[in-house]
């Protein structure tokens, strides 16, 4: 396939769901899996070995309501609630009209920010962790 600018995926067409509910105002999600590595010396060479994986991310939202308040209350009560995030990218210009979706299970929200600024839209960033083996690719956009 020839690389063309009109086939570059655009986040404008992304949707994010938490426990089945669409997150209204979500304008960014960032998810990454990091390989934890330890040095292994072999003769004079120093190589590395993977010793574990860590999953983390951040949801950024324009606030329209008190997002994740029920989760905050559970944590304040000493419980450790876990949720599921599903991302969906349905760009009308995607190759062959394909859709990309991920399901991230065992999501643990870590912070519950409150910040207001005069003359600005109220935004919040919600960092989270997850177990990398709990992330599933449901639909993949493939080159045709």
mmCIF file of C-alpha atoms in Angstrom:
data_model
loop_
_atom_site.group_PDB
_atom_site.id
_atom_site.type_symbol
_atom_site.label_atom_id
_atom_site.label_comp_id
_atom_site.label_asym_id
_atom_site.label_seq_id
_atom_site.Cartn_x
_atom_site.Cartn_y
_atom_site.Cartn_z
ATOM 1 C CA UNK A 1 0.000 0.000 0.000
ATOM 2 C CA UNK A 2 1.184 3.466 -0.834
ATOM 3 C CA UNK A 3 1.586 5.784 2.190
ATOM 4 C CA UNK A 4 -0.803 8.710 1.834
ATOM 5 C CA UNK A 5 -1.610 11.458 4.313
ATOM 6 C CA UNK A 6 -5.344 10.896 4.053
ATOM 7 C CA UNK A 7 -4.862 7.388 5.515
ATOM 8 C CA UNK A 8 -3.098 8.602 8.683
ATOM 9 C CA UNK A 9 -5.316 7.695 11.635
ATOM 10 C CA UNK A 10 -6.867 10.636 13.493
ATOM 11 C CA UNK A 11 -7.705 10.634 17.169
ATOM 12 C CA UNK A 12 -10.717 12.817 16.474
ATOM 13 C CA UNK A 13 -12.677 9.650 15.782
ATOM 14 C CA UNK A 14 -11.686 7.804 18.968
ATOM 15 C CA UNK A 15 -14.062 6.815 21.746
ATOM 16 C CA UNK A 16 -13.199 5.554 25.224
ATOM 17 C CA UNK A 17 -15.439 3.531 27.551
ATOM 18 C CA UNK A 18 -14.975 2.749 31.251
ATOM 19 C CA UNK A 19 -16.964 -0.236 32.543
ATOM 20 C CA UNK A 20 -19.189 -0.023 29.476
ATOM 21 C CA UNK A 21 -20.015 3.692 29.784
ATOM 22 C CA UNK A 22 -18.730 6.153 27.201
ATOM 23 C CA UNK A 23 -16.462 8.761 28.805
ATOM 24 C CA UNK A 24 -18.006 12.029 27.677
ATOM 25 C CA UNK A 25 -15.372 14.683 27.069
ATOM 26 C CA UNK A 26 -12.441 12.286 26.822
ATOM 27 C CA UNK A 27 -9.973 14.090 24.605
ATOM 28 C CA UNK A 28 -6.909 11.897 25.114
ATOM 29 C CA UNK A 29 -5.912 8.448 26.275
ATOM 30 C CA UNK A 30 -2.320 7.387 26.599
ATOM 31 C CA UNK A 31 -1.481 3.736 27.329
ATOM 32 C CA UNK A 32 1.930 2.109 27.520
ATOM 33 C CA UNK A 33 3.505 -1.168 28.511
ATOM 34 C CA UNK A 34 7.054 -0.937 29.826
ATOM 35 C CA UNK A 35 9.463 -3.862 29.975
ATOM 36 C CA UNK A 36 11.360 -3.924 33.274
ATOM 37 C CA UNK A 37 14.895 -5.099 32.495
ATOM 38 C CA UNK A 38 17.857 -6.214 34.541
ATOM 39 C CA UNK A 39 21.462 -6.192 33.351
ATOM 40 C CA UNK A 40 23.020 -9.558 32.598
ATOM 41 C CA UNK A 41 26.775 -9.675 32.117
ATOM 42 C CA UNK A 42 28.054 -12.222 29.621
ATOM 43 C CA UNK A 43 31.843 -12.039 29.441
ATOM 44 C CA UNK A 44 32.607 -8.370 28.761
ATOM 45 C CA UNK A 45 29.187 -7.706 27.210
ATOM 46 C CA UNK A 46 26.309 -6.373 29.241
ATOM 47 C CA UNK A 47 22.949 -7.442 27.876
ATOM 48 C CA UNK A 48 19.513 -7.292 29.519
ATOM 49 C CA UNK A 49 16.735 -9.688 30.443
ATOM 50 C CA UNK A 50 13.081 -8.835 30.890
ATOM 51 C CA UNK A 51 12.104 -9.381 34.514
ATOM 52 C CA UNK A 52 8.540 -8.073 34.337
ATOM 53 C CA UNK A 53 6.054 -5.838 32.543
ATOM 54 C CA UNK A 54 4.273 -2.739 33.822
ATOM 55 C CA UNK A 55 1.114 -1.225 32.337
ATOM 56 C CA UNK A 56 0.159 2.398 32.889
ATOM 57 C CA UNK A 57 -1.806 5.133 31.234
ATOM 58 C CA UNK A 58 -3.635 8.422 31.569
ATOM 59 C CA UNK A 59 -7.149 9.517 30.626
ATOM 60 C CA UNK A 60 -7.511 13.243 29.918
ATOM 61 C CA UNK A 61 -11.051 14.620 29.947
ATOM 62 C CA UNK A 62 -12.885 17.881 29.585
ATOM 63 C CA UNK A 63 -15.107 17.647 32.623
ATOM 64 C CA UNK A 64 -18.866 17.620 32.091
ATOM 65 C CA UNK A 65 -19.627 15.798 35.343
ATOM 66 C CA UNK A 66 -17.850 14.497 38.458
ATOM 67 C CA UNK A 67 -15.981 11.753 36.628
ATOM 68 C CA UNK A 68 -14.966 8.631 38.548
ATOM 69 C CA UNK A 69 -16.461 9.886 41.828
ATOM 70 C CA UNK A 70 -17.827 6.428 42.662
ATOM 71 C CA UNK A 71 -14.334 4.936 42.215
ATOM 72 C CA UNK A 72 -12.815 7.620 44.471
ATOM 73 C CA UNK A 73 -15.395 6.847 47.172
ATOM 74 C CA UNK A 74 -14.598 3.111 46.984
ATOM 75 C CA UNK A 75 -10.880 3.807 47.407
ATOM 76 C CA UNK A 76 -11.532 6.161 50.333
ATOM 77 C CA UNK A 77 -13.511 3.341 51.948
ATOM 78 C CA UNK A 78 -10.440 1.093 51.753
ATOM 79 C CA UNK A 79 -11.496 -0.942 48.729
ATOM 80 C CA UNK A 80 -9.468 -1.358 45.532
ATOM 81 C CA UNK A 81 -11.968 -1.266 42.664
ATOM 82 C CA UNK A 82 -10.832 -2.389 39.228
ATOM 83 C CA UNK A 83 -12.421 -1.511 35.924
ATOM 84 C CA UNK A 84 -12.256 -2.125 32.201
ATOM 85 C CA UNK A 85 -11.351 0.430 29.534
ATOM 86 C CA UNK A 86 -12.262 -0.108 25.902
ATOM 87 C CA UNK A 87 -10.806 2.151 23.230
ATOM 88 C CA UNK A 88 -12.321 2.394 19.777
ATOM 89 C CA UNK A 89 -10.853 4.215 16.780
ATOM 90 C CA UNK A 90 -13.281 4.375 13.861
ATOM 91 C CA UNK A 91 -11.651 6.806 11.433
ATOM 92 C CA UNK A 92 -13.698 7.008 8.215
ATOM 93 C CA UNK A 93 -10.429 7.272 6.238
ATOM 94 C CA UNK A 94 -8.902 4.114 7.760
ATOM 95 C CA UNK A 95 -7.724 1.566 5.213
ATOM 96 C CA UNK A 96 -10.740 -0.456 4.105
ATOM 97 C CA UNK A 97 -12.947 1.221 6.748
ATOM 98 C CA UNK A 98 -11.349 -0.932 9.444
ATOM 99 C CA UNK A 99 -11.715 -0.248 13.189
ATOM 100 C CA UNK A 100 -9.089 -0.538 15.935
ATOM 101 C CA UNK A 101 -10.241 -1.557 19.426
ATOM 102 C CA UNK A 102 -8.422 -2.481 22.624
ATOM 103 C CA UNK A 103 -9.824 -3.834 25.874
ATOM 104 C CA UNK A 104 -7.778 -3.123 28.997
ATOM 105 C CA UNK A 105 -8.871 -5.113 32.039
ATOM 106 C CA UNK A 106 -7.776 -4.828 35.684
ATOM 107 C CA UNK A 107 -7.571 -1.015 35.454
ATOM 108 C CA UNK A 108 -6.754 0.693 38.768
ATOM 109 C CA UNK A 109 -7.303 4.462 38.829
ATOM 110 C CA UNK A 110 -4.587 6.160 40.889
ATOM 111 C CA UNK A 111 -5.429 9.878 41.218
ATOM 112 C CA UNK A 112 -8.564 11.993 41.382
ATOM 113 C CA UNK A 113 -7.625 15.602 40.585
ATOM 114 C CA UNK A 114 -9.734 18.685 41.119
ATOM 115 C CA UNK A 115 -8.496 21.839 39.425
ATOM 116 C CA UNK A 116 -10.394 24.927 38.327
ATOM 117 C CA UNK A 117 -9.004 27.916 36.445
ATOM 118 C CA UNK A 118 -10.909 31.115 35.685
ATOM 119 C CA UNK A 119 -11.586 31.530 31.971
ATOM 120 C CA UNK A 120 -10.616 27.948 31.108
ATOM 121 C CA UNK A 121 -12.408 24.699 30.363
ATOM 122 C CA UNK A 122 -12.118 22.391 33.370
ATOM 123 C CA UNK A 123 -9.921 19.431 32.491
ATOM 124 C CA UNK A 124 -8.608 16.508 34.508
ATOM 125 C CA UNK A 125 -5.994 13.816 34.017
ATOM 126 C CA UNK A 126 -6.656 10.416 35.567
ATOM 127 C CA UNK A 127 -3.553 8.191 35.715
ATOM 128 C CA UNK A 128 -4.121 4.448 35.932
ATOM 129 C CA UNK A 129 -2.273 1.159 36.081
ATOM 130 C CA UNK A 130 -3.126 -2.264 34.665
ATOM 131 C CA UNK A 131 -1.586 -5.672 34.195
ATOM 132 C CA UNK A 132 -0.143 -5.899 30.659
ATOM 133 C CA UNK A 133 -1.431 -9.445 30.171
ATOM 134 C CA UNK A 134 -4.936 -7.996 30.677
ATOM 135 C CA UNK A 135 -4.720 -5.864 27.507
ATOM 136 C CA UNK A 136 -6.430 -7.441 24.503
ATOM 137 C CA UNK A 137 -6.501 -6.244 20.897
ATOM 138 C CA UNK A 138 -10.121 -6.761 19.809
ATOM 139 C CA UNK A 139 -9.824 -5.307 16.300
ATOM 140 C CA UNK A 140 -6.700 -4.418 14.352
ATOM 141 C CA UNK A 141 -6.292 -2.119 11.354
ATOM 142 C CA UNK A 142 -4.206 -4.106 8.883
ATOM 143 C CA UNK A 143 -2.409 -3.051 5.760
ATOM 144 C CA UNK A 144 -4.263 -4.167 2.654
#
